PDB file of C-alpha atoms in Angstrom:
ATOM      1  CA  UNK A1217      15.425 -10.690   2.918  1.00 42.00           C
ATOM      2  CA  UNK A1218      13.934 -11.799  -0.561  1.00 60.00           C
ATOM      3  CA  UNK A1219      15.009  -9.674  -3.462  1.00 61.00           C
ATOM      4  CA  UNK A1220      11.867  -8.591  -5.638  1.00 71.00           C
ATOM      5  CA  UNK A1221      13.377  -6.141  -7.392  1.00 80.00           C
ATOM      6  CA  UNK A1222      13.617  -8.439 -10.757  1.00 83.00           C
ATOM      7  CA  UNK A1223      10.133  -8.337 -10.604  1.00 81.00           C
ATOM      8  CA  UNK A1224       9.264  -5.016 -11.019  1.00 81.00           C
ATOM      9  CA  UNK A1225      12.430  -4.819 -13.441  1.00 82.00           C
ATOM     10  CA  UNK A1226      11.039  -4.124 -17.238  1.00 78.00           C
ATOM     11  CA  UNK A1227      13.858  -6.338 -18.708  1.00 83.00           C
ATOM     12  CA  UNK A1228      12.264  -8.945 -16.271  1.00 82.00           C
ATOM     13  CA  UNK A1229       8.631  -9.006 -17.636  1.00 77.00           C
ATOM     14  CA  UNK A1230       9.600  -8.524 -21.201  1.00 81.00           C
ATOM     15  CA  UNK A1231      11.498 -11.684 -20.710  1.00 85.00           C
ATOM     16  CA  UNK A1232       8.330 -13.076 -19.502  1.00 79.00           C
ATOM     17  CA  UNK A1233       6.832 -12.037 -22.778  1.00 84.00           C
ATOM     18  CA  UNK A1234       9.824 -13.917 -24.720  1.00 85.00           C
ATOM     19  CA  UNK A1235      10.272 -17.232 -26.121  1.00 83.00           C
ATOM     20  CA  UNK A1236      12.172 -18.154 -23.309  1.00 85.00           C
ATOM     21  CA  UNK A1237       9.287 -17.683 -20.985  1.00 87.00           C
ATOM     22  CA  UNK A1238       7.599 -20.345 -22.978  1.00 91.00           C
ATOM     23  CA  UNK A1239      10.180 -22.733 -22.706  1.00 91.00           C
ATOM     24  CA  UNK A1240       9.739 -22.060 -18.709  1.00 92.00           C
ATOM     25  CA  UNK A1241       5.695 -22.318 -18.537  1.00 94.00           C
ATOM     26  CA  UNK A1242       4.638 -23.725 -21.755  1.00 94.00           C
ATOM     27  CA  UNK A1243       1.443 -23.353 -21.981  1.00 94.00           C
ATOM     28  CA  UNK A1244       0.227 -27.037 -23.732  1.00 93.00           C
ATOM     29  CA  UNK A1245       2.296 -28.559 -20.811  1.00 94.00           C
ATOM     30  CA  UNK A1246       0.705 -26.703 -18.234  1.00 95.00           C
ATOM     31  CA  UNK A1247      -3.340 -26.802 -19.326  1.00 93.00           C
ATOM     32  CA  UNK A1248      -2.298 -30.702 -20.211  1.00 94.00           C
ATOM     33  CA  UNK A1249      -1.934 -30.637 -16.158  1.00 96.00           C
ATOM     34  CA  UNK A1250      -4.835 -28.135 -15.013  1.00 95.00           C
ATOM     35  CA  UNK A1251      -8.447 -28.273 -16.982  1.00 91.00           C
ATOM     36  CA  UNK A1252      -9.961 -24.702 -16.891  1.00 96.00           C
ATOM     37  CA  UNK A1253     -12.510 -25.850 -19.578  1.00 94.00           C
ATOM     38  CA  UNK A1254     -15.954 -25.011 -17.087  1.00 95.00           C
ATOM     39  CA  UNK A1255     -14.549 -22.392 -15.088  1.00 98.00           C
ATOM     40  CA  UNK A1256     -16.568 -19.161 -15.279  1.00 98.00           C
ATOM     41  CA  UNK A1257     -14.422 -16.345 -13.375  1.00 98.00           C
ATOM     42  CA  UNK A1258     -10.360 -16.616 -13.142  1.00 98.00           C
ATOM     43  CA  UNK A1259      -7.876 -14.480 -11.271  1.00 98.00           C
ATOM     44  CA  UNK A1260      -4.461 -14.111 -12.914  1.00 98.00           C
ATOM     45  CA  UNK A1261      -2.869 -12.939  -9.774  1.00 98.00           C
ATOM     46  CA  UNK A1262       0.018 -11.215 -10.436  1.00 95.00           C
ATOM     47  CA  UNK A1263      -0.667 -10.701 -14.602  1.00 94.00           C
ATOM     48  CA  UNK A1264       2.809  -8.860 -15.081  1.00 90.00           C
ATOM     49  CA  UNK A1265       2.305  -8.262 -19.234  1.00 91.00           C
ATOM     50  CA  UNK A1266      -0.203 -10.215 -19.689  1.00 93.00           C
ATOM     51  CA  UNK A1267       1.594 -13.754 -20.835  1.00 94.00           C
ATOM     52  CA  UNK A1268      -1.163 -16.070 -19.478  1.00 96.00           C
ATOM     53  CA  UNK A1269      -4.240 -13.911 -20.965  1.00 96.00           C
ATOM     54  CA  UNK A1270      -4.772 -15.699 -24.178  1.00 95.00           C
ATOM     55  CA  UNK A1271      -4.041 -18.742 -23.189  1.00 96.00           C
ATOM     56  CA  UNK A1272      -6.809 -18.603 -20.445  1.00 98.00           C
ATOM     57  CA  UNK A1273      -9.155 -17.127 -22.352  1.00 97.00           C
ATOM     58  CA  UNK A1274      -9.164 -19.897 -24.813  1.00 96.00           C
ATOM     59  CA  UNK A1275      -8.914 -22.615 -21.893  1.00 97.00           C
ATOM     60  CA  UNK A1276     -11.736 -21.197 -19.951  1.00 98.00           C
ATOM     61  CA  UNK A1277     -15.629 -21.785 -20.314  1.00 97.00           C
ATOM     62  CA  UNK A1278     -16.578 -19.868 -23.834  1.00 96.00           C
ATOM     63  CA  UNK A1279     -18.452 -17.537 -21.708  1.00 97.00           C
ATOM     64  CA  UNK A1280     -15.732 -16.966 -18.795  1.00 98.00           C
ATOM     65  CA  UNK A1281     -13.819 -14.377 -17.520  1.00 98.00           C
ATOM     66  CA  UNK A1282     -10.278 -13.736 -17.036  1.00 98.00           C
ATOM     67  CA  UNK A1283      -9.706 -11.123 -14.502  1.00 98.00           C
ATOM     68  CA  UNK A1284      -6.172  -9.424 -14.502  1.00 98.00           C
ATOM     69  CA  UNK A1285      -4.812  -8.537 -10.746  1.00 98.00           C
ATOM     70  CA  UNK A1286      -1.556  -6.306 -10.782  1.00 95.00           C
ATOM     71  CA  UNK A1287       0.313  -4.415  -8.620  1.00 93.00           C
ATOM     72  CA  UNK A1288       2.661  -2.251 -10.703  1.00 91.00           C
ATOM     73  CA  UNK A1289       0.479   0.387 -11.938  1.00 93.00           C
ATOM     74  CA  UNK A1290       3.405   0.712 -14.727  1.00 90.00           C
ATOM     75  CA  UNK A1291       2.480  -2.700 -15.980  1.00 91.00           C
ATOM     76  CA  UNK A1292      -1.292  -2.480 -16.085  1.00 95.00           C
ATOM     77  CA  UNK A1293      -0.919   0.681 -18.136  1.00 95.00           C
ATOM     78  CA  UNK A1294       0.575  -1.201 -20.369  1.00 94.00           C
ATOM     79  CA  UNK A1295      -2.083  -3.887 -20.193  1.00 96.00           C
ATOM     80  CA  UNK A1296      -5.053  -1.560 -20.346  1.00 97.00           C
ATOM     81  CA  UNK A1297      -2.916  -0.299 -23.941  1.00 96.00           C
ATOM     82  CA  UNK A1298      -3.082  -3.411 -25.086  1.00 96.00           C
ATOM     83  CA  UNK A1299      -6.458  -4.743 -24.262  1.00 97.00           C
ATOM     84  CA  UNK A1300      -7.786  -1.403 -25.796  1.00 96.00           C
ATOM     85  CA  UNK A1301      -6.100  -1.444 -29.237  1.00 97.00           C
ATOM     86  CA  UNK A1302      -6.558  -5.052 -29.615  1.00 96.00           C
ATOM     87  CA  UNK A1303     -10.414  -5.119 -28.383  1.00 96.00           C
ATOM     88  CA  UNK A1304      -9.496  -8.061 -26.089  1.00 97.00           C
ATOM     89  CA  UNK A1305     -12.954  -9.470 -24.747  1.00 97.00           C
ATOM     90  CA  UNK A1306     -14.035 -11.232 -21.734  1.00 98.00           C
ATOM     91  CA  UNK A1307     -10.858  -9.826 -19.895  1.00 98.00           C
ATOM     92  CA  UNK A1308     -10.698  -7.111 -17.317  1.00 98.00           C
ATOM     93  CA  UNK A1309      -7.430  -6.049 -15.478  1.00 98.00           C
ATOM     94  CA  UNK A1310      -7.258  -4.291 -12.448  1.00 97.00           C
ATOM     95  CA  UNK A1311      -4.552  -2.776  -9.607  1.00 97.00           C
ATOM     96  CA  UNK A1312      -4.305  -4.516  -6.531  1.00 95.00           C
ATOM     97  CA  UNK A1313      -2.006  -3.249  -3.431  1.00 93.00           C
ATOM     98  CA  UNK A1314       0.754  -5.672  -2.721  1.00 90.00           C
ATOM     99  CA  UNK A1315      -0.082  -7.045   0.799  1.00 93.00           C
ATOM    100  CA  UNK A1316       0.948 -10.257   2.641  1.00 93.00           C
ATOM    101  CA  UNK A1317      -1.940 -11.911   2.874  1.00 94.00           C
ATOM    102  CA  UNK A1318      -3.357 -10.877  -0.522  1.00 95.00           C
ATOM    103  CA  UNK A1319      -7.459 -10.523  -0.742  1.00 93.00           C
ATOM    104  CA  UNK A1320      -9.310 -10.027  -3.625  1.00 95.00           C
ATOM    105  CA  UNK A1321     -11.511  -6.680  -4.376  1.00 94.00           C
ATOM    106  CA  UNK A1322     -15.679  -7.553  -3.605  1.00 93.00           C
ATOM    107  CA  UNK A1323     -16.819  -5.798  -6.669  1.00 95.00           C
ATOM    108  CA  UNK A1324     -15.202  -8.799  -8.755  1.00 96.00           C
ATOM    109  CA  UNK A1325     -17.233 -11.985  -9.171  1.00 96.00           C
ATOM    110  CA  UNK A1326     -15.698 -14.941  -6.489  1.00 96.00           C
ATOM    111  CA  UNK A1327     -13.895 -17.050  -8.394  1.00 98.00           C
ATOM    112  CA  UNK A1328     -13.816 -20.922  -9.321  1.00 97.00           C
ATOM    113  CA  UNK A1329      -9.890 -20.379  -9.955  1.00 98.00           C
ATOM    114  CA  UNK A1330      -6.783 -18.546  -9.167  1.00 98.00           C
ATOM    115  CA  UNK A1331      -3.674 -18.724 -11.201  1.00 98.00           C
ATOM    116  CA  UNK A1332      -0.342 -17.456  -9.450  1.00 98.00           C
ATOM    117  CA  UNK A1333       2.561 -18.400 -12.039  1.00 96.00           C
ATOM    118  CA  UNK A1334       6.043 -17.377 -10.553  1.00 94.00           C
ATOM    119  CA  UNK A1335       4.223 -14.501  -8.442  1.00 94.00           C
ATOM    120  CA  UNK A1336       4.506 -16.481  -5.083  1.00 95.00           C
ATOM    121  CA  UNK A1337       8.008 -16.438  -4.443  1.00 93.00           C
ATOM    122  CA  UNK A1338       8.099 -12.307  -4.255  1.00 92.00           C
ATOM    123  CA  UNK A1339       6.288 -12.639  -0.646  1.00 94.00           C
ATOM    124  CA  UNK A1340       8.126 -13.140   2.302  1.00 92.00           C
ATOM    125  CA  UNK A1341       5.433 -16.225   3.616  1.00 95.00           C
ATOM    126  CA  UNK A1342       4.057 -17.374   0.658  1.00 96.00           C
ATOM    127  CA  UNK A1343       1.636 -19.842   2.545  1.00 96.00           C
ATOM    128  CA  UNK A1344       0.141 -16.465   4.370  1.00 96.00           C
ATOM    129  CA  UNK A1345      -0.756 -15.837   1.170  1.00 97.00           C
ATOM    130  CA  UNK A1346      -1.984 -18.704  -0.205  1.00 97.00           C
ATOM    131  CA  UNK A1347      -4.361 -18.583   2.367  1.00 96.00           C
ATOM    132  CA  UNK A1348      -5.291 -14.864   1.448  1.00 96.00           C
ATOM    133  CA  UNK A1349      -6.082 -16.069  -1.897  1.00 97.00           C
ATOM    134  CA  UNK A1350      -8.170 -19.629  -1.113  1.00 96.00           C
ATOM    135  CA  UNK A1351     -10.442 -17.059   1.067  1.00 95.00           C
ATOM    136  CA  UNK A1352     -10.809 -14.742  -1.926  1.00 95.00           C
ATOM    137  CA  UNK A1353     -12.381 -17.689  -3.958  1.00 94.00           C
ATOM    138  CA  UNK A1354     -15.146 -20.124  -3.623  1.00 93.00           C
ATOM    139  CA  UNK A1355     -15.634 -23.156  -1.282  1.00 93.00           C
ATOM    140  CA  UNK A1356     -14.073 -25.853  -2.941  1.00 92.00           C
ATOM    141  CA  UNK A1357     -12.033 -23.516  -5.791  1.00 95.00           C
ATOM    142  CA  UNK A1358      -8.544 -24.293  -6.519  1.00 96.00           C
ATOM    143  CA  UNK A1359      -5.327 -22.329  -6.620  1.00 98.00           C
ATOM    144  CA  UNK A1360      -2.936 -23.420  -9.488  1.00 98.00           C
ATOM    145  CA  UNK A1361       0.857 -22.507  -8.630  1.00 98.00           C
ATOM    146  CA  UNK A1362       3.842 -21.972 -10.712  1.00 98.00           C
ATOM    147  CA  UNK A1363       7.181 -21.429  -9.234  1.00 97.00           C
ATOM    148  CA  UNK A1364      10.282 -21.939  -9.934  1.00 96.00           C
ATOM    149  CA  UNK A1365      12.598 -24.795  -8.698  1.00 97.00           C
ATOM    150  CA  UNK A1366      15.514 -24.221  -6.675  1.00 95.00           C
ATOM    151  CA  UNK A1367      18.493 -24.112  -9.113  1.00 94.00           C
ATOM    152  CA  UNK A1368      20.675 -21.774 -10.706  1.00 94.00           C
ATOM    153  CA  UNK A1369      18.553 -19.583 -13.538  1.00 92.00           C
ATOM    154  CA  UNK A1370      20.179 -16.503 -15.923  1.00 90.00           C
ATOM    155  CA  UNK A1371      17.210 -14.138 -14.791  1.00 89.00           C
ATOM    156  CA  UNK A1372      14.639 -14.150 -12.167  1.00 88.00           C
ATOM    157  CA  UNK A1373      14.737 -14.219  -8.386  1.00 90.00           C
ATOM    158  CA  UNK A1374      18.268 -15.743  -6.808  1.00 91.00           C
ATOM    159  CA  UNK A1375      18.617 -19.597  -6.169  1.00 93.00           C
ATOM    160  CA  UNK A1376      17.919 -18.285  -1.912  1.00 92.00           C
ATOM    161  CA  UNK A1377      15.090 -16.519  -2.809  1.00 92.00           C
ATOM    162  CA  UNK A1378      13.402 -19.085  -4.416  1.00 94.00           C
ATOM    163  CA  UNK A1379      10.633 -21.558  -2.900  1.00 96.00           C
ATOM    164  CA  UNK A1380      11.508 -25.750  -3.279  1.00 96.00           C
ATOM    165  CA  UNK A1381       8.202 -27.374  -4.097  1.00 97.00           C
ATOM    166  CA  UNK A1382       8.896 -29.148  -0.814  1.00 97.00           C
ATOM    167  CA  UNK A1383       8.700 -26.116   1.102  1.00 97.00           C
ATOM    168  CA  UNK A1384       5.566 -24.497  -0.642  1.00 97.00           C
ATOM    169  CA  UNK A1385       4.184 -27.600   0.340  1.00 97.00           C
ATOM    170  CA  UNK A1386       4.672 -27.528   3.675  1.00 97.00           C
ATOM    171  CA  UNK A1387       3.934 -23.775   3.911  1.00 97.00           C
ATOM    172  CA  UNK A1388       0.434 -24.760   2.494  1.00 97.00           C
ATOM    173  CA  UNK A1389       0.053 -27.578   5.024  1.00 96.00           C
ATOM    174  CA  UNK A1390       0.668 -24.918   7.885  1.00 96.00           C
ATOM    175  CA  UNK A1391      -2.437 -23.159   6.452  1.00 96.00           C
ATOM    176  CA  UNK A1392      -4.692 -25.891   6.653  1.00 96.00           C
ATOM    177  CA  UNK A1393      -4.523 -26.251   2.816  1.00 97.00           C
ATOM    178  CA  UNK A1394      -4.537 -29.656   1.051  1.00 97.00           C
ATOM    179  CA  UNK A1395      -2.390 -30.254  -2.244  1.00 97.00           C
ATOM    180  CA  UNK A1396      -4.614 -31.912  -4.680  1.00 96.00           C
ATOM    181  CA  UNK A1397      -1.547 -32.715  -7.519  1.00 97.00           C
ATOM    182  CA  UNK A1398       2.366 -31.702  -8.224  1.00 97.00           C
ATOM    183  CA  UNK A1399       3.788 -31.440 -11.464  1.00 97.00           C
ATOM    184  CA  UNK A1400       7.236 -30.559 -13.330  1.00 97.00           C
ATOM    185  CA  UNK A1401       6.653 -27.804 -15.350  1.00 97.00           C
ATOM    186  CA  UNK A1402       9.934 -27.567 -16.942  1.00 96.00           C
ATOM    187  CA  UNK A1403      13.557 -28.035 -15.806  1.00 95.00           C
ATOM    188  CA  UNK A1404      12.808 -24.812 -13.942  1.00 96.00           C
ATOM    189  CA  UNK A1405       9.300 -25.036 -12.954  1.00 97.00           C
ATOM    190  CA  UNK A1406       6.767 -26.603 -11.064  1.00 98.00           C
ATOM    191  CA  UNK A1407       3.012 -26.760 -10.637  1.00 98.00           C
ATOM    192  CA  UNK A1408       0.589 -27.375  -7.787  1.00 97.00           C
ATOM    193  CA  UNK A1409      -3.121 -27.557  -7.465  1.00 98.00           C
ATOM    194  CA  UNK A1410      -4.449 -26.616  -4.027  1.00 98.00           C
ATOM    195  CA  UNK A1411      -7.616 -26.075  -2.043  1.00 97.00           C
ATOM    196  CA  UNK A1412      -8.525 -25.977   0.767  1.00 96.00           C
ATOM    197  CA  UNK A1413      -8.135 -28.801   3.455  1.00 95.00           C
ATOM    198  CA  UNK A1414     -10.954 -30.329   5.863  1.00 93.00           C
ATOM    199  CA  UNK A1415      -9.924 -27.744   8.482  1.00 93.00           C
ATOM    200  CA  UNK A1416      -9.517 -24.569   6.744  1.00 94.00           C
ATOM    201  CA  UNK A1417     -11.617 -21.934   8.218  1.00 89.00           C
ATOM    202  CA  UNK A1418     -13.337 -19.970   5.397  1.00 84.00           C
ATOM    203  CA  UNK A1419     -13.839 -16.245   5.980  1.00 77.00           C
ATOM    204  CA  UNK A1420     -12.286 -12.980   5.435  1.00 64.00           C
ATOM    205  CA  UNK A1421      -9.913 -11.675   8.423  1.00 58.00           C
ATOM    206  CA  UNK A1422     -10.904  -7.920   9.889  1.00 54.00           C
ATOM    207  CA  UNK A1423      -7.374  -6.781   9.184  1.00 47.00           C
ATOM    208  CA  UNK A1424      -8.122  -3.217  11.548  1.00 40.00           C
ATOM    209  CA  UNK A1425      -8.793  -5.799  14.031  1.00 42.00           C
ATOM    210  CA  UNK A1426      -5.504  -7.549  13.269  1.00 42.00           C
ATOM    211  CA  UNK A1427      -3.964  -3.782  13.300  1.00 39.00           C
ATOM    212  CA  UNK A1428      -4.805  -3.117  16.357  1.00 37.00           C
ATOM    213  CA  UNK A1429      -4.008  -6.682  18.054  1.00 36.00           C
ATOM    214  CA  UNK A1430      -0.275  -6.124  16.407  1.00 38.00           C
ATOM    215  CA  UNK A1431      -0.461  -2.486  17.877  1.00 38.00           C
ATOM    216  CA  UNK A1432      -1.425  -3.475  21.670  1.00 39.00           C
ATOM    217  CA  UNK A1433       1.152  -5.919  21.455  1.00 37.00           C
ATOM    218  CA  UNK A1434       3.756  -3.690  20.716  1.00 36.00           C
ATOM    219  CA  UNK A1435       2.904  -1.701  23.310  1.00 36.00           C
ATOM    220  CA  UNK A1436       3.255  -4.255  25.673  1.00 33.00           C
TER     221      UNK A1436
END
């Protein structure tokens, strides 16, 4: 079973606030790796605090959007604080139920891009939702991981809980999704640009039809 309690943990995201978090993701390393200079809409799935919010805004088209998906309502709260005092522009968070196969809300513009850093690892198939999250965007958009390498780390998720690059790879593959580049992050991180493949079927899933398909099989 994969522990997710760090995540929701307030230690946890202030960490991802800290110094330290920069030394994990820095930023100049990462946008060196990933151009977001014409996109128009992004998704920061799984925001947290709010660490990546600046940083895309500036990277993004001058008129773009950043739009913030969370699903600890404590967090965004926090967020929604600190957008309002500070008068933060072209940025809009929102909640979003944790689910596995994660898809976005319709009333928010499809998006060119989704970023995911270190969010991926909390699900129990990350390549289900990968593929949640390639449907939520447009043809031919990418999705930009972060995650963290397999090795011992003071705080975060446990060295069994965590993804290899090799595996998120080949949990992408079994979605029919094609990995356009890898990168090392940091000592601790890597990076992955995905879309999807020649075979991916595009399309949301009726999940009350997947509900009931799950329910007649129990039955049986």
């Amino acid at each position: 079973m994969i522990d997710i309690e760090y995540y929701y943990d307030p230690e946890y995201q202030n960490f991802l606030l800290s110094s330290k978090r920069r030394e994990l993701t820095p930023p100049e390393t990462v946008l060196k790796h990933f151009s977001l200079k014409d996109v128009q809409n992004i998704v920061d799935f799984g925001m947290g605090l709010g660490f990546w919010t600046e940083t895309l805004l500036k990277s993004i088209h001058k008129e773009g959007w950043v739009w913030g998906a969370e699903c600890n309502q404590d967090f965004l709260d926090e967020v929604l604080h600190w957008k309002n005092r500070d008068d933060i522009q072209r940025f809009t968070p929102f909640y979003m139920e944790k689910a596995d196969r994660p898809l976005l809300p319709e009333w928010i513009p499809v998006p060119e891009v989704i970023f995911a850093s270190l969010v991926l690892s909390t699900f129990a198939d990350p390549g289900q939702a990968m593929d949640g999250l390639i449907r939520s965007m447009k043809k031919g958009g990418k999705l930009i991981v972060l995650d963290w390498v397999k090795n011992e780390y003071p705080v975060g998720p446990r060295i069994n809980d965590k993804i290899s690059l090799d595996k998120m790879k080949f949990l992408a593959e079994q979605y029919k999704l094609e990995i356009i580049k890898t990168v090392r992050i940091s000592e601790n991180v890597y990076g992955l640009e995905i879309q999807s493949g020649p075979e991916f079927e595009y399309g949301y899933y009726d999940l009350r039809e997947e509900e009931t398909y799950s329910e007649e099989l129990i039955r049986s």
